[in-house]
Amino acid sequence: MFDSATIKYLALDADDTLWMNEPIFVRTQDACRKIIGKYLADPKEMDSKLYEYEKKNLRLFGYGIKGFMLSMIETVIELSSGKVNGTEIQQIIDLGKEMLEHPVHLLETVEKSVKTLSEHFVLMVVTKGDLFDQENKLARSGIADYFQIVEVVSEKNEVTYRSLLQRHNIPAEQFLMVGNSLKSDVLPVLQAGAQAIHIPYHTTWELEKVSEHKLADYTYTELGRMSELVDFLLDR
């Protein structure tokens, strides 16, 4: 059973928990599809092929925009049978640069909620992806000063969370993770013996989806948005 009284360390995911992220990838994928449309019999075939490359390339490139951009380029080369030209490749690279420079848009109620929560807990950011990109987004977000600990990890699994807790000398019962991904922010945290809250985002990357049966033996709380987290934790 959830016990907020034991929580001293509150960790928040970043992308699609603190700020908007996945829609940027969706729009970029749409733009890439238009660039190479002349090579495709069915525009949707790019989506399935890109998914294959993203999944295969994770072990090499990790998470983030740079790996996504390289996977798009590989996808385009294969689907065009090598006919894609230098101008079109450059357009795809430019799309990636636009993603990296995209303004950071905080989600609704985040700024006020984070400020309030920082007065009651040791706030942490625990996010995965490219170190430079994630640190840059946090710096530009306007809320960086509310966080005492920032962890950018290459993967979010049980081993990662256990290592994080050990590194910061945090007892598992004092740690709460909040995020939009059941696969990354909920399941492995529960497996590590800590607590988790799920705040879904309306768009979920295919590689962040997890089957319900994997969560069947675990209990977690689901909330609608960040302001509900404040009420949930402080009004109990």
GROMACS .gro file of N, CA, C and O in nm, residues 76-149:
model
  296
   76VAL      N    1   1.576   0.576  -4.456
   76VAL     CA    2   1.558   0.639  -4.588
   76VAL      C    3   1.649   0.575  -4.692
   76VAL      O    4   1.608   0.551  -4.807
   77ILE      N    5   1.771   0.545  -4.655
   77ILE     CA    6   1.864   0.482  -4.749
   77ILE      C    7   1.811   0.346  -4.793
   77ILE      O    8   1.814   0.312  -4.913
   78GLU      N    9   1.760   0.268  -4.697
   78GLU     CA   10   1.708   0.136  -4.734
   78GLU      C   11   1.582   0.146  -4.819
   78GLU      O   12   1.571   0.079  -4.922
   79LEU      N   13   1.488   0.228  -4.776
   79LEU     CA   14   1.360   0.235  -4.847
   79LEU      C   15   1.373   0.296  -4.987
   79LEU      O   16   1.291   0.268  -5.074
   80SER      N   17   1.475   0.378  -5.007
   80SER     CA   18   1.496   0.437  -5.139
   80SER      C   19   1.592   0.353  -5.223
   80SER      O   20   1.628   0.394  -5.335
   81SER      N   21   1.634   0.239  -5.170
   81SER     CA   22   1.733   0.153  -5.236
   81SER      C   23   1.860   0.232  -5.271
   81SER      O   24   1.919   0.215  -5.378
   82GLY      N   25   1.898   0.322  -5.180
   82GLY     CA   26   2.019   0.399  -5.198
   82GLY      C   27   2.006   0.518  -5.292
   82GLY      O   28   2.105   0.586  -5.321
   83LYS      N   29   1.884   0.547  -5.334
   83LYS     CA   30   1.864   0.657  -5.430
   83LYS      C   31   1.850   0.793  -5.364
   83LYS      O   32   1.854   0.896  -5.433
   84VAL      N   33   1.829   0.796  -5.234
   84VAL     CA   34   1.815   0.924  -5.165
   84VAL      C   35   1.939   1.008  -5.190
   84VAL      O   36   2.051   0.957  -5.190
   85ASN      N   37   1.919   1.137  -5.218
   85ASN     CA   38   2.034   1.221  -5.254
   85ASN      C   39   2.085   1.302  -5.134
   85ASN      O   40   2.024   1.304  -5.027
   86GLY      N   41   2.198   1.367  -5.156
   86GLY     CA   42   2.263   1.443  -5.049
   86GLY      C   43   2.176   1.554  -4.995
   86GLY      O   44   2.178   1.581  -4.874
   87THR      N   45   2.101   1.621  -5.082
   87THR     CA   46   2.013   1.729  -5.037
   87THR      C   47   1.907   1.677  -4.941
   87THR      O   48   1.877   1.740  -4.839
   88GLU      N   49   1.852   1.561  -4.973
   88GLU     CA   50   1.748   1.502  -4.888
   88GLU      C   51   1.806   1.455  -4.754
   88GLU      O   52   1.742   1.472  -4.649
   89ILE      N   53   1.926   1.400  -4.756
   89ILE     CA   54   1.992   1.362  -4.631
   89ILE      C   55   2.016   1.485  -4.544
   89ILE      O   56   1.994   1.483  -4.423
   90GLN      N   57   2.058   1.594  -4.609
   90GLN     CA   58   2.083   1.718  -4.535
   90GLN      C   59   1.954   1.770  -4.473
   90GLN      O   60   1.954   1.822  -4.360
   91GLN      N   61   1.842   1.756  -4.544
   91GLN     CA   62   1.713   1.800  -4.490
   91GLN      C   63   1.677   1.720  -4.365
   91GLN      O   64   1.623   1.776  -4.269
   92ILE      N   65   1.709   1.592  -4.365
   92ILE     CA   66   1.682   1.509  -4.247
   92ILE      C   67   1.772   1.549  -4.131
   92ILE      O   68   1.728   1.558  -4.016
   93ILE      N   69   1.899   1.578  -4.160
   93ILE     CA   70   1.990   1.625  -4.057
   93ILE      C   71   1.941   1.757  -3.999
   93ILE      O   72   1.944   1.779  -3.877
   94ASP      N   73   1.891   1.845  -4.084
   94ASP     CA   74   1.838   1.974  -4.038
   94ASP      C   75   1.717   1.954  -3.947
   94ASP      O   76   1.697   2.031  -3.851
   95LEU      N   77   1.636   1.853  -3.978
   95LEU     CA   78   1.521   1.823  -3.890
   95LEU      C   79   1.570   1.786  -3.750
   95LEU      O   80   1.513   1.828  -3.650
   96GLY      N   81   1.679   1.708  -3.744
   96GLY     CA   82   1.736   1.671  -3.615
   96GLY      C   83   1.788   1.791  -3.540
   96GLY      O   84   1.769   1.803  -3.418
   97LYS      N   85   1.852   1.883  -3.611
   97LYS     CA   86   1.903   2.005  -3.546
   97LYS      C   87   1.788   2.089  -3.492
   97LYS      O   88   1.798   2.148  -3.383
   98GLU      N   89   1.679   2.096  -3.567
   98GLU     CA   90   1.562   2.171  -3.520
   98GLU      C   91   1.507   2.109  -3.392
   98GLU      O   92   1.464   2.180  -3.301
   99MET      N   93   1.509   1.976  -3.384
   99MET     CA   94   1.462   1.909  -3.263
   99MET      C   95   1.549   1.947  -3.143
   99MET      O   96   1.499   1.974  -3.034
  100LEU      N   97   1.680   1.949  -3.164
  100LEU     CA   98   1.772   1.980  -3.055
  100LEU      C   99   1.757   2.124  -3.007
  100LEU      O  100   1.787   2.155  -2.891
  101GLU      N  101   1.712   2.212  -3.095
  101GLU     CA  102   1.698   2.353  -3.061
  101GLU      C  103   1.554   2.391  -3.027
  101GLU      O  104   1.525   2.507  -3.000
  102HIS      N  105   1.466   2.294  -3.025
  102HIS     CA  106   1.324   2.322  -3.001
  102HIS      C  107   1.305   2.380  -2.861
  102HIS      O  108   1.366   2.333  -2.764
  103PRO      N  109   1.223   2.483  -2.846
  103PRO     CA  110   1.197   2.541  -2.714
  103PRO      C  111   1.143   2.436  -2.618
  103PRO      O  112   1.075   2.341  -2.659
  104VAL      N  113   1.176   2.452  -2.491
  104VAL     CA  114   1.126   2.360  -2.387
  104VAL      C  115   0.991   2.411  -2.339
  104VAL      O  116   0.981   2.519  -2.282
  105HIS      N  117   0.888   2.331  -2.363
  105HIS     CA  118   0.752   2.369  -2.323
  105HIS      C  119   0.711   2.283  -2.203
  105HIS      O  120   0.683   2.163  -2.216
  106LEU      N  121   0.707   2.346  -2.085
  106LEU     CA  122   0.664   2.274  -1.966
  106LEU      C  123   0.519   2.232  -1.980
  106LEU      O  124   0.436   2.305  -2.036
  107LEU      N  125   0.487   2.115  -1.927
  107LEU     CA  126   0.349   2.070  -1.928
  107LEU      C  127   0.267   2.147  -1.825
  107LEU      O  128   0.321   2.210  -1.734
  108GLU      N  129   0.137   2.141  -1.841
  108GLU     CA  130   0.044   2.216  -1.757
  108GLU      C  131   0.068   2.187  -1.608
  108GLU      O  132   0.082   2.070  -1.569
  109THR      N  133   0.073   2.289  -1.528
  109THR     CA  134   0.085   2.287  -1.381
  109THR      C  135   0.223   2.245  -1.331
  109THR      O  136   0.246   2.243  -1.210
  110VAL      N  137   0.316   2.215  -1.420
  110VAL     CA  138   0.447   2.161  -1.377
  110VAL      C  139   0.524   2.261  -1.293
  110VAL      O  140   0.574   2.228  -1.185
  111GLU      N  141   0.539   2.384  -1.341
  111GLU     CA  142   0.625   2.479  -1.271
  111GLU      C  143   0.576   2.505  -1.129
  111GLU      O  144   0.654   2.500  -1.032
  112LYS      N  145   0.449   2.532  -1.113
  112LYS     CA  146   0.394   2.559  -0.981
  112LYS      C  147   0.403   2.435  -0.892
  112LYS      O  148   0.437   2.444  -0.773
  113SER      N  149   0.376   2.321  -0.950
  113SER     CA  150   0.378   2.196  -0.873
  113SER      C  151   0.518   2.163  -0.825
  113SER      O  152   0.539   2.124  -0.709
  114VAL      N  153   0.617   2.177  -0.913
  114VAL     CA  154   0.755   2.146  -0.877
  114VAL      C  155   0.803   2.239  -0.765
  114VAL      O  156   0.872   2.195  -0.672
  115LYS      N  157   0.767   2.364  -0.775
  115LYS     CA  158   0.804   2.460  -0.671
  115LYS      C  159   0.749   2.417  -0.535
  115LYS      O  160   0.820   2.416  -0.434
  116THR      N  161   0.623   2.379  -0.532
  116THR     CA  162   0.560   2.336  -0.408
  116THR      C  163   0.623   2.208  -0.355
  116THR      O  164   0.654   2.197  -0.235
  117LEU      N  165   0.645   2.113  -0.441
  117LEU     CA  166   0.702   1.984  -0.400
  117LEU      C  167   0.844   2.000  -0.347
  117LEU      O  168   0.886   1.926  -0.256
  118SER      N  169   0.918   2.096  -0.401
  118SER     CA  170   1.057   2.116  -0.359
  118SER      C  171   1.066   2.164  -0.214
  118SER      O  172   1.171   2.154  -0.151
  119GLU      N  173   0.955   2.215  -0.162
  119GLU     CA  174   0.952   2.262  -0.024
  119GLU      C  175   0.929   2.148   0.075
  119GLU      O  176   0.940   2.168   0.197
  120HIS      N  177   0.899   2.029   0.023
  120HIS     CA  178   0.866   1.917   0.111
  120HIS      C  179   0.952   1.793   0.088
  120HIS      O  180   0.956   1.705   0.175
  121PHE      N  181   1.017   1.784  -0.027
  121PHE     CA  182   1.096   1.667  -0.061
  121PHE      C  183   1.230   1.707  -0.121
  121PHE      O  184   1.246   1.819  -0.170
  122VAL      N  185   1.324   1.613  -0.119
  122VAL     CA  186   1.445   1.629  -0.198
  122VAL      C  187   1.408   1.591  -0.341
  122VAL      O  188   1.376   1.475  -0.369
  123LEU      N  189   1.407   1.688  -0.429
  123LEU     CA  190   1.363   1.663  -0.566
  123LEU      C  191   1.479   1.615  -0.653
  123LEU      O  192   1.590   1.667  -0.645
  124MET      N  193   1.449   1.517  -0.736
  124MET     CA  194   1.547   1.461  -0.829
  124MET      C  195   1.487   1.458  -0.970
  124MET      O  196   1.366   1.441  -0.985
  125VAL      N  197   1.571   1.474  -1.069
  125VAL     CA  198   1.535   1.442  -1.206
  125VAL      C  199   1.607   1.312  -1.240
  125VAL      O  200   1.729   1.302  -1.223
  126VAL      N  201   1.531   1.213  -1.283
  126VAL     CA  202   1.591   1.088  -1.330
  126VAL      C  203   1.538   1.063  -1.470
  126VAL      O  204   1.419   1.031  -1.489
  127THR      N  205   1.623   1.083  -1.568
  127THR     CA  206   1.580   1.073  -1.707
  127THR      C  207   1.684   0.997  -1.787
  127THR      O  208   1.800   0.985  -1.746
  128LYS      N  209   1.643   0.942  -1.899
  128LYS     CA  210   1.739   0.872  -1.984
  128LYS      C  211   1.750   0.944  -2.118
  128LYS      O  212   1.660   1.017  -2.159
  129GLY      N  213   1.863   0.924  -2.184
  129GLY     CA  214   1.883   0.989  -2.313
  129GLY      C  215   2.023   1.044  -2.326
  129GLY      O  216   2.114   1.008  -2.251
  130ASP      N  217   2.038   1.134  -2.420
  130ASP     CA  218   2.167   1.197  -2.445
  130ASP      C  219   2.198   1.298  -2.334
  130ASP      O  220   2.117   1.386  -2.304
  131LEU      N  221   2.315   1.284  -2.272
  131LEU     CA  222   2.350   1.367  -2.157
  131LEU      C  223   2.345   1.515  -2.190
  131LEU      O  224   2.283   1.595  -2.117
  132PHE      N  225   2.408   1.555  -2.299
  132PHE     CA  226   2.413   1.697  -2.335
  132PHE      C  227   2.272   1.751  -2.362
  132PHE      O  228   2.237   1.859  -2.314
  133ASP      N  229   2.193   1.677  -2.436
  133ASP     CA  230   2.059   1.723  -2.470
  133ASP      C  231   1.972   1.736  -2.346
  133ASP      O  232   1.901   1.837  -2.328
  134GLN      N  233   1.975   1.638  -2.257
  134GLN     CA  234   1.890   1.642  -2.139
  134GLN      C  235   1.934   1.752  -2.042
  134GLN      O  236   1.850   1.823  -1.985
  135GLU      N  237   2.063   1.768  -2.024
  135GLU     CA  238   2.110   1.875  -1.936
  135GLU      C  239   2.076   2.011  -1.996
  135GLU      O  240   2.041   2.105  -1.923
  136ASN      N  241   2.084   2.022  -2.128
  136ASN     CA  242   2.051   2.147  -2.195
  136ASN      C  243   1.904   2.182  -2.180
  136ASN      O  244   1.868   2.298  -2.153
  137LYS      N  245   1.818   2.083  -2.195
  137LYS     CA  246   1.674   2.107  -2.179
  137LYS      C  247   1.639   2.148  -2.037
  137LYS      O  248   1.559   2.239  -2.015
  138LEU      N  249   1.701   2.081  -1.940
  138LEU     CA  250   1.675   2.117  -1.801
  138LEU      C  251   1.721   2.260  -1.772
  138LEU      O  252   1.651   2.337  -1.706
  139ALA      N  253   1.837   2.296  -1.825
  139ALA     CA  254   1.890   2.431  -1.804
  139ALA      C  255   1.798   2.537  -1.864
  139ALA      O  256   1.783   2.647  -1.810
  140ARG      N  257   1.735   2.504  -1.977
  140ARG     CA  258   1.647   2.600  -2.046
  140ARG      C  259   1.503   2.596  -1.995
  140ARG      O  260   1.422   2.680  -2.034
  141SER      N  261   1.473   2.500  -1.907
  141SER     CA  262   1.335   2.482  -1.864
  141SER      C  263   1.286   2.587  -1.766
  141SER      O  264   1.165   2.608  -1.751
  142GLY      N  265   1.380   2.648  -1.693
  142GLY     CA  266   1.341   2.745  -1.592
  142GLY      C  267   1.310   2.685  -1.457
  142GLY      O  268   1.276   2.757  -1.362
  143ILE      N  269   1.321   2.552  -1.443
  143ILE     CA  270   1.289   2.487  -1.316
  143ILE      C  271   1.408   2.410  -1.258
  143ILE      O  272   1.393   2.339  -1.158
  144ALA      N  273   1.524   2.424  -1.318
  144ALA     CA  274   1.641   2.346  -1.276
  144ALA      C  275   1.677   2.367  -1.129
  144ALA      O  276   1.721   2.274  -1.060
  145ASP      N  277   1.658   2.488  -1.079
  145ASP     CA  278   1.700   2.520  -0.942
  145ASP      C  279   1.619   2.447  -0.835
  145ASP      O  280   1.659   2.444  -0.718
  146TYR      N  281   1.507   2.390  -0.873
  146TYR     CA  282   1.425   2.319  -0.776
  146TYR      C  283   1.478   2.177  -0.749
  146TYR      O  284   1.434   2.112  -0.654
  147PHE      N  285   1.571   2.129  -0.831
  147PHE     CA  286   1.618   1.991  -0.820
  147PHE      C  287   1.756   1.986  -0.756
  147PHE      O  288   1.848   2.054  -0.799
  148GLN      N  289   1.769   1.902  -0.655
  148GLN     CA  290   1.897   1.887  -0.585
  148GLN      C  291   1.985   1.779  -0.649
  148GLN      O  292   2.107   1.781  -0.634
  149ILE      N  293   1.922   1.685  -0.716
  149ILE     CA  294   1.996   1.575  -0.779
  149ILE      C  295   1.945   1.556  -0.922
  149ILE      O  296   1.823   1.554  -0.945
   0.00000   0.00000   0.00000
